[in-house]
């Protein structure tokens, strides 16, 4: 039964973006639990580590409750154990990461700008700035659905007589 030093083999299978996300947690697993075989780590161990990751992340100013860090740790553990399953190192019934629950993400704090406020911004933009006409045009595209905002550009390209020489 392999231990958690199987990380380098797993890393070779990951895309660069996934590796960037999982690398911190893979490093921790390899250095801290390197002597443990994969089937010696329990769901309780993984749950405790996920909670520790969340708590440590909360100390950071923009951590938003640490749920993203906790989610990344759980995803890393699942990936590692799925890799072990795929290589027949671990039977699926002995995979503790299968039963880890991804935390619920908090609701987004982003909201659309209310119409009266957007109207006021557009009005002020039309009266000020170095190029009020262009600024107003650009702002008008932000208040339209993407397809409607792209339509004038598509028309301009279709009717353009300009060619690249």
XYZ file of N, CA and C in Angstrom, residues 20-147:
384
model
N -1.571 24.230 -9.357
C -1.425 25.482 -8.609
C -2.410 25.511 -7.434
N -3.623 24.998 -7.651
C -4.642 24.991 -6.600
C -4.340 23.946 -5.527
N -3.912 22.756 -5.941
C -3.741 21.638 -5.009
C -2.359 21.552 -4.380
N -1.380 22.226 -4.930
C 0.009 22.021 -4.521
C 0.256 22.283 -3.037
N -0.305 23.344 -2.502
C -0.104 23.661 -1.084
C -0.549 22.500 -0.205
N -1.721 21.966 -0.514
C -2.269 20.888 0.308
C -1.531 19.568 0.063
N -1.110 19.319 -1.169
C -0.307 18.118 -1.437
C 1.017 18.183 -0.673
N 1.642 19.356 -0.666
C 2.893 19.523 0.089
C 2.666 19.215 1.563
N 1.583 19.749 2.121
C 1.297 19.519 3.537
C 1.085 18.032 3.803
N 0.276 17.381 2.967
C 0.005 15.948 3.152
C 1.294 15.131 3.075
N 2.145 15.463 2.112
C 3.396 14.713 1.933
C 4.363 14.908 3.090
N 4.453 16.133 3.593
C 5.439 16.392 4.653
C 4.926 16.014 6.037
N 3.630 16.114 6.261
C 3.096 15.860 7.596
C 2.675 14.407 7.794
N 2.042 13.827 6.816
C 1.534 12.455 6.940
C 2.314 11.483 6.048
N 3.571 11.808 5.743
C 4.351 11.006 4.803
C 4.559 9.557 5.243
N 4.536 9.271 6.536
C 4.757 7.905 7.014
C 3.490 7.053 7.007
N 2.356 7.689 6.817
C 1.092 6.952 6.833
C 0.793 6.356 5.461
N 0.286 5.125 5.476
C -0.217 4.561 4.244
C -1.599 5.151 3.993
N -2.000 5.131 2.729
C -3.263 5.775 2.364
C -4.450 5.219 3.141
N -4.436 3.935 3.450
C -5.579 3.351 4.154
C -5.505 3.536 5.673
N -4.463 4.187 6.167
C -4.341 4.452 7.596
C -4.945 5.805 7.988
N -5.273 6.604 7.016
C -5.844 7.924 7.287
C -7.362 7.788 7.262
N -7.998 8.289 8.288
C -9.454 8.138 8.406
C -10.172 9.388 7.913
N -11.458 9.250 7.749
C -12.293 10.400 7.384
C -12.193 11.460 8.481
N -12.141 11.014 9.737
C -12.029 11.958 10.856
C -10.732 12.761 10.762
N -9.632 12.102 10.357
C -8.358 12.812 10.176
C -8.494 13.887 9.106
N -9.111 13.512 7.980
C -9.283 14.464 6.873
C -10.240 15.585 7.264
N -11.309 15.256 7.975
C -12.244 16.282 8.447
C -11.554 17.270 9.378
N -10.732 16.752 10.283
C -10.024 17.609 11.221
C -9.077 18.545 10.474
N -8.352 18.000 9.499
C -7.434 18.841 8.722
C -8.205 19.895 7.932
N -9.333 19.521 7.342
C -10.142 20.477 6.586
C -10.599 21.616 7.497
N -11.004 21.268 8.722
C -11.425 22.297 9.683
C -10.238 23.186 10.074
N -9.062 22.584 10.247
C -7.853 23.344 10.585
C -7.495 24.314 9.459
N -7.606 23.850 8.216
C -7.327 24.704 7.052
C -8.288 25.886 7.040
N -9.550 25.618 7.303
C -10.550 26.686 7.311
C -10.241 27.703 8.414
N -9.941 27.220 9.587
C -9.654 28.104 10.724
C -8.418 28.954 10.458
N -7.375 28.345 9.921
C -6.142 29.079 9.624
C -6.392 30.126 8.544
N -7.231 29.806 7.587
C -7.520 30.738 6.501
C -8.335 31.929 6.988
N -9.154 31.723 8.004
C -9.986 32.815 8.535
C -9.148 33.955 9.080
N -7.904 33.654 9.453
C -7.018 34.691 9.987
C -6.596 35.676 8.903
N -6.748 35.280 7.637
C -6.364 36.166 6.538
C -7.488 37.159 6.279
N -7.150 38.393 5.906
C -8.147 39.455 5.797
C -9.294 39.192 4.803
N -8.996 38.595 3.648
C -10.050 38.419 2.643
C -10.456 36.957 2.496
N -10.407 36.190 3.567
C -10.630 34.747 3.502
C -12.103 34.365 3.356
N -13.012 35.240 3.678
C -14.451 34.959 3.592
C -14.820 33.645 4.258
N -14.491 33.518 5.511
C -14.854 32.347 6.319
C -13.980 31.119 6.093
N -13.026 31.187 5.208
C -12.132 30.066 4.981
C -12.734 28.898 4.225
N -13.953 29.051 3.720
C -14.599 27.921 3.051
C -13.903 27.545 1.747
N -13.340 28.515 1.042
C -12.633 28.190 -0.206
C -11.396 27.358 0.077
N -10.647 27.711 1.110
C -9.451 26.943 1.477
C -9.846 25.537 1.907
N -10.914 25.432 2.670
C -11.397 24.120 3.109
C -11.849 23.290 1.897
N -12.552 23.921 0.985
C -13.007 23.241 -0.228
C -11.816 22.751 -1.058
N -10.776 23.570 -1.149
C -9.591 23.176 -1.913
C -8.875 21.994 -1.265
N -8.817 21.975 0.069
C -8.195 20.833 0.739
C -8.987 19.560 0.470
N -10.292 19.637 0.594
C -11.140 18.463 0.369
C -11.014 17.990 -1.078
N -10.991 18.930 -2.017
C -10.826 18.565 -3.430
C -9.464 17.907 -3.668
N -8.435 18.393 -2.991
C -7.099 17.802 -3.100
C -7.106 16.372 -2.568
N -7.704 16.172 -1.399
C -7.768 14.829 -0.812
C -8.553 13.885 -1.719
N -9.667 14.359 -2.247
C -10.458 13.525 -3.154
C -9.656 13.147 -4.398
N -8.931 14.109 -4.932
C -8.115 13.865 -6.123
C -7.039 12.821 -5.825
N -6.356 12.965 -4.711
C -5.306 12.031 -4.327
C -5.861 10.620 -4.171
N -6.957 10.497 -3.470
C -7.542 9.177 -3.238
C -8.169 8.589 -4.507
N -8.711 9.430 -5.362
C -9.237 8.944 -6.647
C -8.075 8.406 -7.505
N -6.939 9.084 -7.439
C -5.746 8.626 -8.144
C -5.317 7.251 -7.607
N -5.364 7.095 -6.300
C -5.020 5.808 -5.683
C -5.998 4.718 -6.122
N -7.273 5.052 -6.185
C -8.276 4.090 -6.670
C -7.998 3.700 -8.120
N -7.754 4.693 -8.955
C -7.521 4.444 -10.381
C -6.311 3.543 -10.617
N -5.331 3.631 -9.725
C -4.128 2.811 -9.849
C -4.219 1.508 -9.047
N -5.408 1.227 -8.551
C -5.679 -0.021 -7.808
C -4.856 -0.146 -6.533
N -4.474 0.999 -5.957
C -3.752 0.975 -4.696
C -4.717 0.911 -3.518
N -5.953 1.320 -3.772
C -6.938 1.439 -2.702
C -8.297 1.051 -3.264
N -9.008 0.234 -2.545
C -10.356 -0.145 -2.969
C -11.300 1.023 -2.654
N -12.261 1.297 -3.533
C -13.175 2.436 -3.308
C -13.878 2.428 -1.950
N -14.125 1.254 -1.404
C -14.800 1.197 -0.098
C -13.883 1.626 1.043
N -12.581 1.695 0.779
C -11.625 2.108 1.819
C -11.159 3.549 1.621
N -11.855 4.278 0.782
C -11.480 5.659 0.459
C -12.194 6.622 1.413
N -11.459 7.203 2.373
C -12.103 8.113 3.329
C -12.499 9.453 2.706
N -11.848 9.836 1.621
C -12.134 11.135 1.001
C -13.475 11.139 0.279
N -13.985 9.948 -0.083
C -15.284 9.871 -0.768
C -16.410 10.449 0.083
N -16.259 10.408 1.380
C -17.338 10.806 2.279
C -17.165 12.215 2.845
N -16.137 12.925 2.388
C -15.944 14.307 2.835
C -16.972 15.199 2.145
N -17.549 16.096 2.886
C -18.541 17.002 2.320
C -17.902 18.351 1.997
N -18.155 18.809 0.765
C -17.694 20.134 0.356
C -18.539 21.156 1.116
N -17.911 22.164 1.732
C -18.702 23.158 2.470
C -19.570 23.994 1.534
N -20.674 24.452 2.061
C -21.566 25.318 1.295
C -20.913 26.684 1.157
N -20.901 27.195 -0.064
C -20.304 28.512 -0.286
C -21.237 29.602 0.230
N -20.646 30.628 0.840
C -21.499 31.737 1.282
C -22.049 32.479 0.070
N -23.198 33.137 0.235
C -23.760 33.879 -0.896
C -22.840 35.026 -1.300
N -22.886 35.353 -2.576
C -22.058 36.429 -3.099
C -22.554 37.778 -2.590
N -21.620 38.662 -2.365
C -21.981 40.019 -1.937
C -22.107 40.954 -3.135
N -21.860 40.442 -4.321
C -21.957 41.270 -5.528
C -23.418 41.484 -5.890
N -23.703 42.700 -6.301
C -25.054 43.040 -6.722
C -24.970 44.002 -7.903
N -26.021 44.010 -8.684
C -26.087 44.961 -9.790
C -26.267 46.369 -9.223
N -25.769 47.347 -9.962
C -25.978 48.740 -9.567
C -27.444 49.064 -9.836
N -28.140 49.614 -8.848
C -29.555 49.951 -9.057
C -29.719 50.927 -10.234
N -30.810 50.802 -10.976
C -31.053 51.626 -12.176
C -30.927 53.124 -11.922
N -31.517 53.669 -10.839
C -31.366 55.118 -10.625
C -29.903 55.538 -10.453
N -29.132 54.719 -9.763
C -27.725 55.054 -9.555
C -26.954 54.937 -10.873
N -27.259 53.925 -11.683
C -26.603 53.773 -12.977
C -26.954 54.942 -13.896
N -28.194 55.388 -13.857
C -28.617 56.537 -14.653
C -27.834 57.782 -14.234
N -27.668 57.968 -12.933
C -26.908 59.108 -12.426
C -25.449 59.046 -12.870
N -24.850 57.851 -12.825
C -23.465 57.682 -13.267
C -23.338 58.036 -14.750
N -24.281 57.547 -15.551
C -24.247 57.830 -16.994
C -24.417 59.331 -17.259
N -25.288 59.992 -16.494
C -25.512 61.428 -16.669
C -24.238 62.217 -16.345
N -23.616 61.900 -15.237
C -22.387 62.606 -14.840
C -21.283 62.332 -15.863
N -21.206 61.102 -16.343
C -20.206 60.741 -17.345
C -20.394 61.553 -18.623
N -21.649 61.766 -19.012
C -21.932 62.512 -20.242
C -21.533 63.982 -20.118
N -21.449 64.491 -18.895
C -21.136 65.906 -18.684
C -19.666 66.165 -18.373
N -18.920 65.137 -18.032
C -17.533 65.340 -17.592
C -16.587 64.424 -18.358
N -15.314 64.504 -18.059
C -14.315 63.610 -18.644
C -13.699 64.186 -19.905
N -12.673 63.519 -20.399
C -11.972 63.958 -21.601
C -12.738 63.634 -22.877
N -13.499 62.539 -22.871
C -14.246 62.129 -24.053
C -15.617 61.615 -23.609
N -16.502 62.541 -23.238
C -17.808 62.135 -22.707
C -18.615 61.251 -23.665
N -18.479 61.497 -24.967
C -19.241 60.690 -25.927
C -18.808 59.223 -25.881
N -17.500 59.007 -25.888
C -16.982 57.636 -25.817
C -17.311 57.003 -24.465
N -17.120 57.759 -23.389
C -17.415 57.233 -22.052
C -18.881 56.821 -21.933
N -19.774 57.633 -22.469
C -21.209 57.331 -22.426
C -21.509 56.075 -23.238
N -20.889 55.962 -24.397
C -21.084 54.783 -25.230
C -20.631 53.519 -24.500
N -19.442 53.571 -23.890
C -18.931 52.408 -23.173
C -19.816 52.051 -21.979
N -20.270 53.050 -21.252
C -21.150 52.792 -20.115
C -22.495 52.212 -20.558
N -22.977 52.636 -21.716
C -24.262 52.113 -22.177
C -24.173 50.617 -22.446
N -22.998 50.131 -22.840
C -22.829 48.696 -23.075
C -22.860 47.895 -21.778
N -22.485 48.506 -20.664
C -22.487 47.770 -19.392
C -23.893 47.504 -18.895
N -24.863 48.275 -19.363
C -26.236 48.096 -18.885
C -27.063 47.219 -19.812
N -26.425 46.643 -20.834
C -27.140 45.785 -21.779
C -26.672 44.350 -21.628
N -27.517 43.400 -22.023
C -27.060 42.000 -22.023
C -25.885 41.852 -22.995
N -25.013 40.884 -22.773
C -23.814 40.745 -23.612
C -24.100 40.683 -25.112
N -25.135 39.965 -25.521
C -25.423 39.851 -26.953
C -25.810 41.205 -27.540
